[in-house]
């Protein structure tokens, strides 16, 4: 049996990862959020929620179960997404940076994507009763796409270790050390 010789030196590599989170905890209005991708997506979601809600409310079929379900989804979606939009605009999210906002938004967006898929599909199945079912299902599907895209954005942000608002700088330091030769 052939034994391998003992190495005469070895290398030790150490990697240190440190992150620095910078937030401003004062409440202030920041209209620049409208120009970001998440800000635009939230505005589209709010507008589509209002549009579907008003389409349902202004029709004679508003008491039909399928449309009532879409009205419920878009009513809650309007208030929750509108509140989040206001929180981002006034940096309330940044003030409470320890709250896992991205995870909350990820769960909310994924749930609303699923609910809009169900509601829009049920409305599309009943298009024979009136044109409003087609209109509601069309805008419901558009809203579902917006929420699905928001879910994707939140998933990627969580995966990259980002925070909802503010800055996080991650620094990786790698050092190597060679040991002296053996005696």
PDB file of C-alpha atoms in Angstrom:
ATOM      1  CA  UNK A   1       0.000   0.000   0.000  1.00  0.00           C
ATOM      2  CA  UNK A   2       1.404   3.303  -1.092  1.00  0.00           C
ATOM      3  CA  UNK A   3       0.975   6.069   1.517  1.00  0.00           C
ATOM      4  CA  UNK A   4       0.774   9.680   0.425  1.00  0.00           C
ATOM      5  CA  UNK A   5       3.492  11.839   1.947  1.00  0.00           C
ATOM      6  CA  UNK A   6       2.561  14.402   4.538  1.00  0.00           C
ATOM      7  CA  UNK A   7       2.372  17.869   2.906  1.00  0.00           C
ATOM      8  CA  UNK A   8       5.176  20.222   3.801  1.00  0.00           C
ATOM      9  CA  UNK A   9       2.844  23.277   3.888  1.00  0.00           C
ATOM     10  CA  UNK A  10      -0.834  24.196   3.564  1.00  0.00           C
ATOM     11  CA  UNK A  11      -2.951  27.248   2.734  1.00  0.00           C
ATOM     12  CA  UNK A  12      -5.756  28.582   4.924  1.00  0.00           C
ATOM     13  CA  UNK A  13      -8.381  30.830   3.312  1.00  0.00           C
ATOM     14  CA  UNK A  14     -10.690  32.940   5.452  1.00  0.00           C
ATOM     15  CA  UNK A  15     -13.690  34.823   4.065  1.00  0.00           C
ATOM     16  CA  UNK A  16     -15.397  37.469   6.182  1.00  0.00           C
ATOM     17  CA  UNK A  17     -18.712  38.915   5.033  1.00  0.00           C
ATOM     18  CA  UNK A  18     -19.985  42.063   6.667  1.00  0.00           C
ATOM     19  CA  UNK A  19     -22.986  44.180   5.820  1.00  0.00           C
ATOM     20  CA  UNK A  20     -23.767  47.749   6.668  1.00  0.00           C
ATOM     21  CA  UNK A  21     -27.388  48.925   6.602  1.00  0.00           C
ATOM     22  CA  UNK A  22     -27.949  52.650   6.153  1.00  0.00           C
ATOM     23  CA  UNK A  23     -31.437  54.049   6.728  1.00  0.00           C
ATOM     24  CA  UNK A  24     -32.888  57.468   7.462  1.00  0.00           C
ATOM     25  CA  UNK A  25     -35.614  57.107  10.054  1.00  0.00           C
ATOM     26  CA  UNK A  26     -37.297  60.449   9.469  1.00  0.00           C
ATOM     27  CA  UNK A  27     -40.620  60.556   7.626  1.00  0.00           C
ATOM     28  CA  UNK A  28     -40.410  62.539   4.388  1.00  0.00           C
ATOM     29  CA  UNK A  29     -42.193  62.664   1.036  1.00  0.00           C
ATOM     30  CA  UNK A  30     -40.199  61.237  -1.867  1.00  0.00           C
ATOM     31  CA  UNK A  31     -41.889  61.504  -5.293  1.00  0.00           C
ATOM     32  CA  UNK A  32     -38.903  59.737  -6.901  1.00  0.00           C
ATOM     33  CA  UNK A  33     -40.446  56.408  -5.820  1.00  0.00           C
ATOM     34  CA  UNK A  34     -42.944  56.768  -8.674  1.00  0.00           C
ATOM     35  CA  UNK A  35     -40.031  56.516 -11.128  1.00  0.00           C
ATOM     36  CA  UNK A  36     -38.771  53.176  -9.800  1.00  0.00           C
ATOM     37  CA  UNK A  37     -39.985  49.844 -11.176  1.00  0.00           C
ATOM     38  CA  UNK A  38     -41.661  48.760  -7.896  1.00  0.00           C
ATOM     39  CA  UNK A  39     -43.313  52.190  -7.658  1.00  0.00           C
ATOM     40  CA  UNK A  40     -44.709  51.946 -11.184  1.00  0.00           C
ATOM     41  CA  UNK A  41     -45.941  48.404 -10.542  1.00  0.00           C
ATOM     42  CA  UNK A  42     -47.752  49.539  -7.378  1.00  0.00           C
ATOM     43  CA  UNK A  43     -49.387  52.431  -9.264  1.00  0.00           C
ATOM     44  CA  UNK A  44     -50.563  50.042 -11.993  1.00  0.00           C
ATOM     45  CA  UNK A  45     -51.938  47.665  -9.353  1.00  0.00           C
ATOM     46  CA  UNK A  46     -53.859  50.457  -7.615  1.00  0.00           C
ATOM     47  CA  UNK A  47     -55.318  51.714 -10.911  1.00  0.00           C
ATOM     48  CA  UNK A  48     -56.354  48.234 -12.057  1.00  0.00           C
ATOM     49  CA  UNK A  49     -57.889  47.481  -8.650  1.00  0.00           C
ATOM     50  CA  UNK A  50     -59.980  50.666  -8.865  1.00  0.00           C
ATOM     51  CA  UNK A  51     -60.942  49.916 -12.469  1.00  0.00           C
ATOM     52  CA  UNK A  52     -62.166  46.387 -11.718  1.00  0.00           C
ATOM     53  CA  UNK A  53     -63.926  47.512  -8.545  1.00  0.00           C
ATOM     54  CA  UNK A  54     -65.768  50.313 -10.367  1.00  0.00           C
ATOM     55  CA  UNK A  55     -66.659  48.064 -13.315  1.00  0.00           C
ATOM     56  CA  UNK A  56     -68.298  45.626 -10.912  1.00  0.00           C
ATOM     57  CA  UNK A  57     -70.044  48.279  -8.833  1.00  0.00           C
ATOM     58  CA  UNK A  58     -71.522  50.120 -11.820  1.00  0.00           C
ATOM     59  CA  UNK A  59     -73.237  47.122 -13.412  1.00  0.00           C
ATOM     60  CA  UNK A  60     -76.585  45.468 -12.850  1.00  0.00           C
ATOM     61  CA  UNK A  61     -74.740  42.171 -12.207  1.00  0.00           C
ATOM     62  CA  UNK A  62     -72.878  43.486  -9.166  1.00  0.00           C
ATOM     63  CA  UNK A  63     -74.703  41.089  -6.833  1.00  0.00           C
ATOM     64  CA  UNK A  64     -73.654  37.989  -8.823  1.00  0.00           C
ATOM     65  CA  UNK A  65     -71.210  35.854  -6.828  1.00  0.00           C
ATOM     66  CA  UNK A  66     -68.392  35.841  -9.382  1.00  0.00           C
ATOM     67  CA  UNK A  67     -68.343  39.614  -9.697  1.00  0.00           C
ATOM     68  CA  UNK A  68     -68.773  40.102  -5.953  1.00  0.00           C
ATOM     69  CA  UNK A  69     -65.671  37.966  -5.421  1.00  0.00           C
ATOM     70  CA  UNK A  70     -63.674  40.141  -7.848  1.00  0.00           C
ATOM     71  CA  UNK A  71     -65.027  43.264  -6.162  1.00  0.00           C
ATOM     72  CA  UNK A  72     -63.904  41.932  -2.780  1.00  0.00           C
ATOM     73  CA  UNK A  73     -60.426  41.023  -4.037  1.00  0.00           C
ATOM     74  CA  UNK A  74     -59.880  44.342  -5.791  1.00  0.00           C
ATOM     75  CA  UNK A  75     -61.348  46.357  -2.921  1.00  0.00           C
ATOM     76  CA  UNK A  76     -58.937  44.828  -0.415  1.00  0.00           C
ATOM     77  CA  UNK A  77     -56.128  44.977  -2.985  1.00  0.00           C
ATOM     78  CA  UNK A  78     -56.715  48.687  -3.519  1.00  0.00           C
ATOM     79  CA  UNK A  79     -56.506  49.509   0.182  1.00  0.00           C
ATOM     80  CA  UNK A  80     -53.548  47.261   0.994  1.00  0.00           C
ATOM     81  CA  UNK A  81     -51.500  48.187  -2.085  1.00  0.00           C
ATOM     82  CA  UNK A  82     -52.452  51.852  -1.705  1.00  0.00           C
ATOM     83  CA  UNK A  83     -51.291  51.786   1.910  1.00  0.00           C
ATOM     84  CA  UNK A  84     -47.993  50.186   0.910  1.00  0.00           C
ATOM     85  CA  UNK A  85     -47.561  52.813  -1.805  1.00  0.00           C
ATOM     86  CA  UNK A  86     -48.118  55.578   0.756  1.00  0.00           C
ATOM     87  CA  UNK A  87     -45.688  53.886   3.171  1.00  0.00           C
ATOM     88  CA  UNK A  88     -43.004  53.840   0.464  1.00  0.00           C
ATOM     89  CA  UNK A  89     -43.707  57.421  -0.638  1.00  0.00           C
ATOM     90  CA  UNK A  90     -43.328  58.759   2.899  1.00  0.00           C
ATOM     91  CA  UNK A  91     -40.471  56.379   3.844  1.00  0.00           C
ATOM     92  CA  UNK A  92     -42.464  54.767   6.644  1.00  0.00           C
ATOM     93  CA  UNK A  93     -41.082  51.445   5.382  1.00  0.00           C
ATOM     94  CA  UNK A  94     -37.568  52.788   5.979  1.00  0.00           C
ATOM     95  CA  UNK A  95     -38.482  54.050   9.443  1.00  0.00           C
ATOM     96  CA  UNK A  96     -39.506  50.516  10.461  1.00  0.00           C
ATOM     97  CA  UNK A  97     -36.716  48.752   8.577  1.00  0.00           C
ATOM     98  CA  UNK A  98     -36.576  45.827  11.014  1.00  0.00           C
ATOM     99  CA  UNK A  99     -40.027  44.646   9.901  1.00  0.00           C
ATOM    100  CA  UNK A 100     -39.600  42.034   7.123  1.00  0.00           C
ATOM    101  CA  UNK A 101     -41.472  44.142   4.560  1.00  0.00           C
ATOM    102  CA  UNK A 102     -40.221  42.219   1.544  1.00  0.00           C
ATOM    103  CA  UNK A 103     -41.445  38.904   2.942  1.00  0.00           C
ATOM    104  CA  UNK A 104     -44.821  40.414   3.820  1.00  0.00           C
ATOM    105  CA  UNK A 105     -45.127  41.844   0.312  1.00  0.00           C
ATOM    106  CA  UNK A 106     -43.977  38.577  -1.265  1.00  0.00           C
ATOM    107  CA  UNK A 107     -46.680  36.602   0.537  1.00  0.00           C
ATOM    108  CA  UNK A 108     -49.317  39.254  -0.183  1.00  0.00           C
ATOM    109  CA  UNK A 109     -48.417  39.532  -3.883  1.00  0.00           C
ATOM    110  CA  UNK A 110     -48.327  35.765  -4.373  1.00  0.00           C
ATOM    111  CA  UNK A 111     -51.679  35.349  -2.618  1.00  0.00           C
ATOM    112  CA  UNK A 112     -53.269  38.144  -4.650  1.00  0.00           C
ATOM    113  CA  UNK A 113     -51.886  36.694  -7.885  1.00  0.00           C
ATOM    114  CA  UNK A 114     -53.596  33.404  -7.069  1.00  0.00           C
ATOM    115  CA  UNK A 115     -56.852  35.075  -5.996  1.00  0.00           C
ATOM    116  CA  UNK A 116     -56.975  37.186  -9.170  1.00  0.00           C
ATOM    117  CA  UNK A 117     -56.271  34.112 -11.289  1.00  0.00           C
ATOM    118  CA  UNK A 118     -59.198  32.278  -9.694  1.00  0.00           C
ATOM    119  CA  UNK A 119     -61.567  35.249  -9.842  1.00  0.00           C
ATOM    120  CA  UNK A 120     -60.718  36.203 -13.422  1.00  0.00           C
ATOM    121  CA  UNK A 121     -61.026  32.622 -14.620  1.00  0.00           C
ATOM    122  CA  UNK A 122     -64.431  32.209 -12.974  1.00  0.00           C
ATOM    123  CA  UNK A 123     -65.604  35.492 -14.548  1.00  0.00           C
ATOM    124  CA  UNK A 124     -64.255  34.445 -17.952  1.00  0.00           C
ATOM    125  CA  UNK A 125     -66.239  31.207 -17.705  1.00  0.00           C
ATOM    126  CA  UNK A 126     -69.464  33.237 -17.356  1.00  0.00           C
ATOM    127  CA  UNK A 127     -68.926  35.698 -20.238  1.00  0.00           C
ATOM    128  CA  UNK A 128     -72.131  34.487 -21.867  1.00  0.00           C
ATOM    129  CA  UNK A 129     -74.212  36.276 -19.211  1.00  0.00           C
ATOM    130  CA  UNK A 130     -72.937  39.744 -20.034  1.00  0.00           C
ATOM    131  CA  UNK A 131     -70.020  41.682 -21.482  1.00  0.00           C
ATOM    132  CA  UNK A 132     -69.066  42.927 -18.029  1.00  0.00           C
ATOM    133  CA  UNK A 133     -67.794  39.441 -17.155  1.00  0.00           C
ATOM    134  CA  UNK A 134     -65.314  39.676 -20.045  1.00  0.00           C
ATOM    135  CA  UNK A 135     -64.235  43.192 -19.099  1.00  0.00           C
ATOM    136  CA  UNK A 136     -63.703  42.232 -15.453  1.00  0.00           C
ATOM    137  CA  UNK A 137     -61.819  39.058 -16.368  1.00  0.00           C
ATOM    138  CA  UNK A 138     -59.582  40.960 -18.835  1.00  0.00           C
ATOM    139  CA  UNK A 139     -58.595  43.647 -16.342  1.00  0.00           C
ATOM    140  CA  UNK A 140     -58.371  41.008 -13.618  1.00  0.00           C
ATOM    141  CA  UNK A 141     -55.829  39.081 -15.687  1.00  0.00           C
ATOM    142  CA  UNK A 142     -53.842  42.283 -16.292  1.00  0.00           C
ATOM    143  CA  UNK A 143     -53.871  42.915 -12.549  1.00  0.00           C
ATOM    144  CA  UNK A 144     -52.787  39.314 -11.956  1.00  0.00           C
ATOM    145  CA  UNK A 145     -49.793  39.866 -14.248  1.00  0.00           C
ATOM    146  CA  UNK A 146     -48.868  43.030 -12.320  1.00  0.00           C
ATOM    147  CA  UNK A 147     -49.064  41.200  -8.980  1.00  0.00           C
ATOM    148  CA  UNK A 148     -47.139  38.244 -10.420  1.00  0.00           C
ATOM    149  CA  UNK A 149     -44.364  40.563 -11.600  1.00  0.00           C
ATOM    150  CA  UNK A 150     -44.298  42.201  -8.169  1.00  0.00           C
ATOM    151  CA  UNK A 151     -44.006  38.745  -6.597  1.00  0.00           C
ATOM    152  CA  UNK A 152     -41.023  38.034  -8.853  1.00  0.00           C
ATOM    153  CA  UNK A 153     -39.384  41.353  -7.911  1.00  0.00           C
ATOM    154  CA  UNK A 154     -39.839  40.678  -4.193  1.00  0.00           C
ATOM    155  CA  UNK A 155     -38.496  37.135  -4.522  1.00  0.00           C
ATOM    156  CA  UNK A 156     -35.363  38.383  -6.288  1.00  0.00           C
ATOM    157  CA  UNK A 157     -34.879  41.155  -3.719  1.00  0.00           C
ATOM    158  CA  UNK A 158     -35.083  38.652  -0.852  1.00  0.00           C
ATOM    159  CA  UNK A 159     -32.743  36.301  -2.692  1.00  0.00           C
ATOM    160  CA  UNK A 160     -30.187  39.112  -3.124  1.00  0.00           C
ATOM    161  CA  UNK A 161     -30.368  40.087   0.558  1.00  0.00           C
ATOM    162  CA  UNK A 162     -31.843  43.523  -0.099  1.00  0.00           C
ATOM    163  CA  UNK A 163     -33.970  45.528   2.292  1.00  0.00           C
ATOM    164  CA  UNK A 164     -37.272  47.126   1.314  1.00  0.00           C
ATOM    165  CA  UNK A 165     -36.053  50.719   1.504  1.00  0.00           C
ATOM    166  CA  UNK A 166     -32.676  52.187   2.375  1.00  0.00           C
ATOM    167  CA  UNK A 167     -29.234  50.884   1.513  1.00  0.00           C
ATOM    168  CA  UNK A 168     -27.407  47.732   2.472  1.00  0.00           C
ATOM    169  CA  UNK A 169     -23.748  47.449   1.541  1.00  0.00           C
ATOM    170  CA  UNK A 170     -22.252  43.958   1.695  1.00  0.00           C
ATOM    171  CA  UNK A 171     -18.461  43.706   1.839  1.00  0.00           C
ATOM    172  CA  UNK A 172     -16.616  40.405   1.382  1.00  0.00           C
ATOM    173  CA  UNK A 173     -13.018  40.192   2.500  1.00  0.00           C
ATOM    174  CA  UNK A 174     -10.947  37.138   1.608  1.00  0.00           C
ATOM    175  CA  UNK A 175      -7.506  36.494   3.035  1.00  0.00           C
ATOM    176  CA  UNK A 176      -5.128  33.606   2.487  1.00  0.00           C
ATOM    177  CA  UNK A 177      -2.295  32.506   4.725  1.00  0.00           C
ATOM    178  CA  UNK A 178       0.440  30.015   3.879  1.00  0.00           C
ATOM    179  CA  UNK A 179       1.923  28.033   6.709  1.00  0.00           C
ATOM    180  CA  UNK A 180       5.695  27.711   6.963  1.00  0.00           C
ATOM    181  CA  UNK A 181       7.329  24.575   5.667  1.00  0.00           C
ATOM    182  CA  UNK A 182       7.478  21.612   7.997  1.00  0.00           C
ATOM    183  CA  UNK A 183      10.712  20.782   9.854  1.00  0.00           C
TER     184      UNK A 183
END
